[in-house]
Each structure stands twice: as C-alpha cells, then as structure tokens.
CSV table of N, CA and C in Angstrom, one decimal:
chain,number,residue,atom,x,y,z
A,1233,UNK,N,0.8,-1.2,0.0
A,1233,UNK,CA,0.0,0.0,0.0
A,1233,UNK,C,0.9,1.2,0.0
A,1234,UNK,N,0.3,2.2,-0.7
A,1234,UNK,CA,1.1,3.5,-0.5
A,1234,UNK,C,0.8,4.5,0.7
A,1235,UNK,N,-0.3,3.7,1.4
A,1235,UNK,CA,-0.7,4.2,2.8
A,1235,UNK,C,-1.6,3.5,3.5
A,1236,UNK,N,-1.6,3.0,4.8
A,1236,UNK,CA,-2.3,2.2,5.2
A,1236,UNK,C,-3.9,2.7,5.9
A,1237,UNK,N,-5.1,2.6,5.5
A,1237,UNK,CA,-5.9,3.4,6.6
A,1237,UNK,C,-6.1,2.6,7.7
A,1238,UNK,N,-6.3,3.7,8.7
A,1238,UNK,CA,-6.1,3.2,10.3
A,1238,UNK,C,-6.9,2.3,10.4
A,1239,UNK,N,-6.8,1.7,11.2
A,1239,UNK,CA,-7.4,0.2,11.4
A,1239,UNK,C,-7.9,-0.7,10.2
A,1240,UNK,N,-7.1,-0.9,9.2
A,1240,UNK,CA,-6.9,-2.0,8.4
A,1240,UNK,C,-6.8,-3.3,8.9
A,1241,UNK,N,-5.3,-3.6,9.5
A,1241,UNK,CA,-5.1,-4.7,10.4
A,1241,UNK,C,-6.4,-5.3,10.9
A,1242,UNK,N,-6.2,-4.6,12.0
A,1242,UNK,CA,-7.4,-4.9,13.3
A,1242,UNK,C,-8.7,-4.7,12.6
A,1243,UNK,N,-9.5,-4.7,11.3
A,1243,UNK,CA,-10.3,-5.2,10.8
A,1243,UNK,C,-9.7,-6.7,10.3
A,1244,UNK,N,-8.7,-6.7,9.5
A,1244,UNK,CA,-8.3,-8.0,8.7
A,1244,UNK,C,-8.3,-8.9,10.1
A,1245,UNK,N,-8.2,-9.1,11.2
A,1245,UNK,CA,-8.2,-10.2,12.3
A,1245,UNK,C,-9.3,-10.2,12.7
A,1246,UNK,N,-10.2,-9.2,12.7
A,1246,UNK,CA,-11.4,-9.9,13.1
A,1246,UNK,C,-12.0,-10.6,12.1
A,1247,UNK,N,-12.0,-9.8,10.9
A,1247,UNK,CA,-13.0,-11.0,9.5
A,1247,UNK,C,-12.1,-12.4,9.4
A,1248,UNK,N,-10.9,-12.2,9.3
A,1248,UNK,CA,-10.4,-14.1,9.0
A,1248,UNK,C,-10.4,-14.4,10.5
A,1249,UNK,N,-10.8,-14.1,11.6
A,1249,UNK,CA,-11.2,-15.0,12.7
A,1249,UNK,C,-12.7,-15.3,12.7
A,1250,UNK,N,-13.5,-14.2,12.3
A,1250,UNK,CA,-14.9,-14.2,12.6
A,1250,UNK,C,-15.5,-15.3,11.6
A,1251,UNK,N,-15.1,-16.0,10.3
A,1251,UNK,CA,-15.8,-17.3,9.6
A,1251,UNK,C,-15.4,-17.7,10.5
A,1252,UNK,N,-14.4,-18.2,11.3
A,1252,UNK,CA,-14.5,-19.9,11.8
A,1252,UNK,C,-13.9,-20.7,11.2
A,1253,UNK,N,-13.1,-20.4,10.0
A,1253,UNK,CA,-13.0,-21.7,9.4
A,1253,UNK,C,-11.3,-21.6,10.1
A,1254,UNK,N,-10.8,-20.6,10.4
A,1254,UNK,CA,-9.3,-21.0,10.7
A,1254,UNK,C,-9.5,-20.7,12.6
A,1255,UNK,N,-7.8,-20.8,13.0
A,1255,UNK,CA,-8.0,-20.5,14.4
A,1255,UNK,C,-6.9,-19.7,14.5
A,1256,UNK,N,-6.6,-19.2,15.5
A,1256,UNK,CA,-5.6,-18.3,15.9
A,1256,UNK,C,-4.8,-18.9,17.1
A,1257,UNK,N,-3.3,-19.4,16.7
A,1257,UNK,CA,-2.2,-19.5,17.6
A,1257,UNK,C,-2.0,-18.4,17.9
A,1258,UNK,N,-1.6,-16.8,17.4
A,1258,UNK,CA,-1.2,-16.4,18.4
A,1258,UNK,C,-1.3,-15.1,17.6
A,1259,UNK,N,-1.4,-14.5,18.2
A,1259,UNK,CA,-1.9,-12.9,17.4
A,1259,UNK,C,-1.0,-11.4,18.5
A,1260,UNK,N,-0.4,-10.2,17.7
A,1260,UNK,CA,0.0,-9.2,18.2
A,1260,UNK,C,-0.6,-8.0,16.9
A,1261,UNK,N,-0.3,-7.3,17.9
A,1261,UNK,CA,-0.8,-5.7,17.1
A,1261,UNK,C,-0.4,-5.4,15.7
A,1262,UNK,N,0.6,-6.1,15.5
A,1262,UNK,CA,0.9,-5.6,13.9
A,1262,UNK,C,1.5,-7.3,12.8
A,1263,UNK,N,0.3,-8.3,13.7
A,1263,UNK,CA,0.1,-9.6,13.3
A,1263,UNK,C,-0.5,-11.1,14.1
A,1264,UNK,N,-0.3,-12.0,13.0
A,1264,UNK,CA,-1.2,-13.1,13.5
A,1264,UNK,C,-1.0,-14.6,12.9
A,1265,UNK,N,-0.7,-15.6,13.8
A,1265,UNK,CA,-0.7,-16.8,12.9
A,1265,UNK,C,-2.1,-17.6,13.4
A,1266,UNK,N,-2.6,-17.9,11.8
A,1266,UNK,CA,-3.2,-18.9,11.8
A,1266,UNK,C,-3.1,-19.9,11.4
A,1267,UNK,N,-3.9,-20.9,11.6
A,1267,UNK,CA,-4.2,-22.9,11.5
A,1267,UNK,C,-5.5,-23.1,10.8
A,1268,UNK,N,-5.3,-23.7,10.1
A,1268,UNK,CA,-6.4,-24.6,8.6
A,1268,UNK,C,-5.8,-26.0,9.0
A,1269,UNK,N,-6.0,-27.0,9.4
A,1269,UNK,CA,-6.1,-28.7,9.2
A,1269,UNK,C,-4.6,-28.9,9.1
A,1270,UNK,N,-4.0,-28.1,10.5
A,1270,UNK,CA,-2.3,-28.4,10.5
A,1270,UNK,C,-1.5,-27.5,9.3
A,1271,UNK,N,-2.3,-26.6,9.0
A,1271,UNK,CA,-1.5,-25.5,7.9
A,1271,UNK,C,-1.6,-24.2,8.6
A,1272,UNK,N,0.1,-23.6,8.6
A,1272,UNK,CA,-0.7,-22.2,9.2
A,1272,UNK,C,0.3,-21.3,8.4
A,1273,UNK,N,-0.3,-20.0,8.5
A,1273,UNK,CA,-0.2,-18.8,7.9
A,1273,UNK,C,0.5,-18.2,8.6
A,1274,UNK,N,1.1,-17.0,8.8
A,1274,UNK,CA,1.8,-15.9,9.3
A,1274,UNK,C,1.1,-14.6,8.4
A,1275,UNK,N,0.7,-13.9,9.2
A,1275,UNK,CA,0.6,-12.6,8.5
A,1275,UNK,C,0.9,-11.4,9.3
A,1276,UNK,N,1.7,-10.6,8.8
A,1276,UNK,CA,2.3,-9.4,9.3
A,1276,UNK,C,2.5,-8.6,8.6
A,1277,UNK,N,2.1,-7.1,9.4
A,1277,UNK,CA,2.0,-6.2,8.8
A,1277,UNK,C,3.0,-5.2,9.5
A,1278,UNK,N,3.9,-4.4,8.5
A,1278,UNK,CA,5.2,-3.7,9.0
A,1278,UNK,C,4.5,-1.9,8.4
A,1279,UNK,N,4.3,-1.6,9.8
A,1279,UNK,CA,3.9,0.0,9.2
A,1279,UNK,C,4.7,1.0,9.4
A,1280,UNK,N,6.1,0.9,9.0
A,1280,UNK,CA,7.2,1.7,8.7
A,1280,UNK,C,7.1,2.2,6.7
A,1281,UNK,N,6.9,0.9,6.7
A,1281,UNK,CA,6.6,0.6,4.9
A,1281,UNK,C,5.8,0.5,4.5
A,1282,UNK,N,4.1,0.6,5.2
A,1282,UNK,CA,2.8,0.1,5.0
A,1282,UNK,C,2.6,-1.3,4.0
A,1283,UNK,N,3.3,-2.2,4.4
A,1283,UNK,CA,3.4,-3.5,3.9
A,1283,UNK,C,3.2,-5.1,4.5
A,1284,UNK,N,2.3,-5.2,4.0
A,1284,UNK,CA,1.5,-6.8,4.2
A,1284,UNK,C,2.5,-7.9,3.5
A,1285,UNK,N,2.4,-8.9,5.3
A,1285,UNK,CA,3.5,-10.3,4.1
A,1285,UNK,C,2.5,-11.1,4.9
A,1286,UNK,N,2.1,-12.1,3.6
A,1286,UNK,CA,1.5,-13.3,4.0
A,1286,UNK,C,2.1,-14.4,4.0
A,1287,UNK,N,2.9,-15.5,4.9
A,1287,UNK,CA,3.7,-16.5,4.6
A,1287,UNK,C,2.7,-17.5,4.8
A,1288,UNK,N,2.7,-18.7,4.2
A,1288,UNK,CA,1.7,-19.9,4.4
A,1288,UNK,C,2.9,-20.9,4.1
A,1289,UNK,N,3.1,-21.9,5.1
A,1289,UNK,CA,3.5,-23.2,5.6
A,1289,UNK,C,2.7,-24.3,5.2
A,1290,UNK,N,2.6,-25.4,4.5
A,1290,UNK,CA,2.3,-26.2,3.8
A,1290,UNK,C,2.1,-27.6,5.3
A,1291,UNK,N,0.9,-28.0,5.8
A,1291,UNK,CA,0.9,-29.3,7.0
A,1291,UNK,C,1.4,-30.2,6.4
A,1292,UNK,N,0.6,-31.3,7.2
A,1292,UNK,CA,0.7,-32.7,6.8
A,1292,UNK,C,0.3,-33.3,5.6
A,1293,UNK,N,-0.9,-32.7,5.2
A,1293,UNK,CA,-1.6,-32.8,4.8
A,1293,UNK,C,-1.1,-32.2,3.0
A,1294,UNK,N,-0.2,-31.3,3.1
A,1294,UNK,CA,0.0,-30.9,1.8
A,1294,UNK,C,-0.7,-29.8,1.0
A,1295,UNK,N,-0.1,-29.7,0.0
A,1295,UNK,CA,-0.6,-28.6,-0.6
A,1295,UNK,C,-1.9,-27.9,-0.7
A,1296,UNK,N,-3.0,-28.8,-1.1
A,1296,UNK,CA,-4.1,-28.0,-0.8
A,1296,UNK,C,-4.7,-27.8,-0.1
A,1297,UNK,N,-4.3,-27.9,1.1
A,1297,UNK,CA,-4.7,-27.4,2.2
A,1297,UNK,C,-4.1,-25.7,2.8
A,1298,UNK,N,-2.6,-26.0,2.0
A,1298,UNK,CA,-2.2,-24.5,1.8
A,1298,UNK,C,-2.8,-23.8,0.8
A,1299,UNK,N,-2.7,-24.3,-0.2
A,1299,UNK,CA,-3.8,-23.2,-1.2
A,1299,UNK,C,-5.1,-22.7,-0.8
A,1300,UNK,N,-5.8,-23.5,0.1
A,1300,UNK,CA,-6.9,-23.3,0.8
A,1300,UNK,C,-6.8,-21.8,1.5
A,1301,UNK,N,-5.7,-21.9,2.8
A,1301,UNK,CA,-5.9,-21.0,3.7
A,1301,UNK,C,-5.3,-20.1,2.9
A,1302,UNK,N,-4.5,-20.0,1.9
A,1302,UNK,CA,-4.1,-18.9,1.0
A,1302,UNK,C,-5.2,-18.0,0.6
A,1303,UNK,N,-6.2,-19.1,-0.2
A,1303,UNK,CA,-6.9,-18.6,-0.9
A,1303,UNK,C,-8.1,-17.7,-0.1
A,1304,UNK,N,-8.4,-18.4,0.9
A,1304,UNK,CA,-9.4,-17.8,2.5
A,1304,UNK,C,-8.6,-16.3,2.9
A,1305,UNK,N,-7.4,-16.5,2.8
A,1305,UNK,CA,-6.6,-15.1,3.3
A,1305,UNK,C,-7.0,-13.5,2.3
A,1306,UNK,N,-6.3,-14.6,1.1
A,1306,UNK,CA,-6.4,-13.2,0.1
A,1306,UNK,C,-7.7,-12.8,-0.4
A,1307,UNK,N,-8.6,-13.7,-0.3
A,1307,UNK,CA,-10.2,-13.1,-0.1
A,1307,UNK,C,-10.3,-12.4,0.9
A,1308,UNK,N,-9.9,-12.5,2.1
A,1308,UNK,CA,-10.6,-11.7,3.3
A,1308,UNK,C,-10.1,-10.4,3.0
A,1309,UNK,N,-8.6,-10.7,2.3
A,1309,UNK,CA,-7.7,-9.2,2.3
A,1309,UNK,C,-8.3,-8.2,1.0
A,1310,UNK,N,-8.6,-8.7,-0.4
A,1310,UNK,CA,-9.5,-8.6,-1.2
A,1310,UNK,C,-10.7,-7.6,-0.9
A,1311,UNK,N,-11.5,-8.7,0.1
A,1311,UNK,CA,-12.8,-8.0,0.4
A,1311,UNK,C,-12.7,-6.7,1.0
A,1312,UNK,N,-12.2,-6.8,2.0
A,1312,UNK,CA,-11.4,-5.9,2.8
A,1312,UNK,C,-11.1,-4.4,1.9
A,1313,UNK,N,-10.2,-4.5,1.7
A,1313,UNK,CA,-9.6,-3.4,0.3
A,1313,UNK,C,-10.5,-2.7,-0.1
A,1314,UNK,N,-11.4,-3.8,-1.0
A,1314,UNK,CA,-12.5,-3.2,-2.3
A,1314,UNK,C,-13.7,-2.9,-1.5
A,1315,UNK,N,-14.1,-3.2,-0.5
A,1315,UNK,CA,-15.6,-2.7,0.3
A,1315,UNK,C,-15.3,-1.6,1.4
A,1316,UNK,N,-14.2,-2.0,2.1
A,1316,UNK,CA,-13.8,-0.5,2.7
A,1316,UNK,C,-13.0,1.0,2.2
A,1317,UNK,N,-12.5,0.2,1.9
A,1317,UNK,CA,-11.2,1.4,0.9
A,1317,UNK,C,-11.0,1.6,-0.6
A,1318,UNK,N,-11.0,2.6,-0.7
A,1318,UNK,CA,-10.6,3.2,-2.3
A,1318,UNK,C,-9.2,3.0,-2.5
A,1319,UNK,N,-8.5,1.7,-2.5
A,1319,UNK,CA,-6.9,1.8,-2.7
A,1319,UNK,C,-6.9,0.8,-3.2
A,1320,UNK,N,-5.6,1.3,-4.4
A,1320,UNK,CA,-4.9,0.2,-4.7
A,1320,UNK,C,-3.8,-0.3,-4.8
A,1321,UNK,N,-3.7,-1.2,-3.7
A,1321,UNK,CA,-2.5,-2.2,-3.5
A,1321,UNK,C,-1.8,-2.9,-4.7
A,1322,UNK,N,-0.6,-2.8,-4.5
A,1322,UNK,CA,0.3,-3.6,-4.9
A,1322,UNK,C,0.7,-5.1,-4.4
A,1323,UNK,N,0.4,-5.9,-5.5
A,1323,UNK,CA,0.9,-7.3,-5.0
A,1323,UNK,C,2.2,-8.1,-5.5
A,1324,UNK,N,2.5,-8.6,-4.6
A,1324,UNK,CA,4.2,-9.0,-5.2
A,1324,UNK,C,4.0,-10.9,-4.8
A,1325,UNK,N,4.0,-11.4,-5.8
A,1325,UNK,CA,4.5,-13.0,-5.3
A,1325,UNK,C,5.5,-13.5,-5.6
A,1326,UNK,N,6.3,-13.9,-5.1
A,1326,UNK,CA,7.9,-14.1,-5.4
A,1326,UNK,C,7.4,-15.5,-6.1
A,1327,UNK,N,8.8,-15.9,-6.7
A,1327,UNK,CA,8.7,-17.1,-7.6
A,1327,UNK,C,9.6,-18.1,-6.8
A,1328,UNK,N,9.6,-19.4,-7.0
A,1328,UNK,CA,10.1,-20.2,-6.0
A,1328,UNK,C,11.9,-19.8,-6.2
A,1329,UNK,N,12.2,-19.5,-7.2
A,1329,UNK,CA,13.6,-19.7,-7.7
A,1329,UNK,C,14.4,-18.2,-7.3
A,1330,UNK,N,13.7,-17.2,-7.3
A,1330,UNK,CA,14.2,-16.0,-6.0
A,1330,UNK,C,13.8,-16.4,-4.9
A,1331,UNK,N,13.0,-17.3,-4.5
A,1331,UNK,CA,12.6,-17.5,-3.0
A,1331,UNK,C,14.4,-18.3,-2.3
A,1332,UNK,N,14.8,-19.2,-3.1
A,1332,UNK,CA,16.0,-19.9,-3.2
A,1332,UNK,C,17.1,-19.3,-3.4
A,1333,UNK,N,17.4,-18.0,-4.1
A,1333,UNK,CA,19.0,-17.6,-4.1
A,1333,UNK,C,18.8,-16.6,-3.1
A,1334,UNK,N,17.8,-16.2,-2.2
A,1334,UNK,CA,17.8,-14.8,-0.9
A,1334,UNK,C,19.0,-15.3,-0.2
C-alpha cells in the first residue's frame, strides 16, 4: 500500500477469525498466525513501509490445504480493500527460484 488506513489490520483479524474456518495461535498488534487442518499462515503487517506479508506453511496434509488458507486469506484481504477502501494495492509474489537464491 502507498498508505495504510487506520485500522486496516485490526479489521483484517477480526473477519479471517470471525468465519470460523481457521484458528488463531497467536496474534500481536501488527500480526497473527493462523491454523487450517495443520496448515498455518503468518501474517504481518510492518507500518514503517505500510506492507503486508503473507507467509503460508504447507501441513501434513499438503498442498491443498495450503492453497486453501491462502486462498481464504487473500479473499478476506481482497474484500477488505474493495468494500472498505478506495486503494490500490500492490501485489508481489515471489517465484520459487528468488525465494531460493535470498
């Protein structure tokens, strides 16, 4: 984002807690990990740079169960955006093969 509006975050943790479908290990002011069927997410938000990282961890279970809470995330963040705010974010997904020479 080129600017974050106030209480963005602390909206984004109540809607992906308030379905139900994930849980929350452990949550702070500027983030939150959640759990899908032994899959969890990290999301953190750094407001020096007004910038969102979503990390998702792959269970036991395997991939689609990561693509799952992925996909549950970037909807909530999505909805979020386009129903509250007039902004448009920038999205970056790194590719596996810069994820590897960092």
């Amino acid at each position: 984002f080129e600017f974050l509006p106030h209480g963005f975050f602390s909206r984004l943790m109540i809607r992906t807690l308030h379905r139900g479908l994930v849980r929350a290990t452990s949550f702070w002011s500027s983030g939150m990990v959640v759990e899908l069927d032994k899959t969890r997410a990290m999301l953190r938000f750094n407001p020096a740079v007004y910038e969102l990282t979503v990390t998702v961890r792959e269970g036991r279970k395997g991939h689609r169960e990561a693509a799952a809470l992925l996909r549950l995330l970037i909807e909530n963040i999505d909805a979020l955006v386009s129903g509250w705010y007039d902004v448009k974010p920038n999205v970056f997904v790194p590719c596996c093969h810069c994820l590897t020479t960092k």
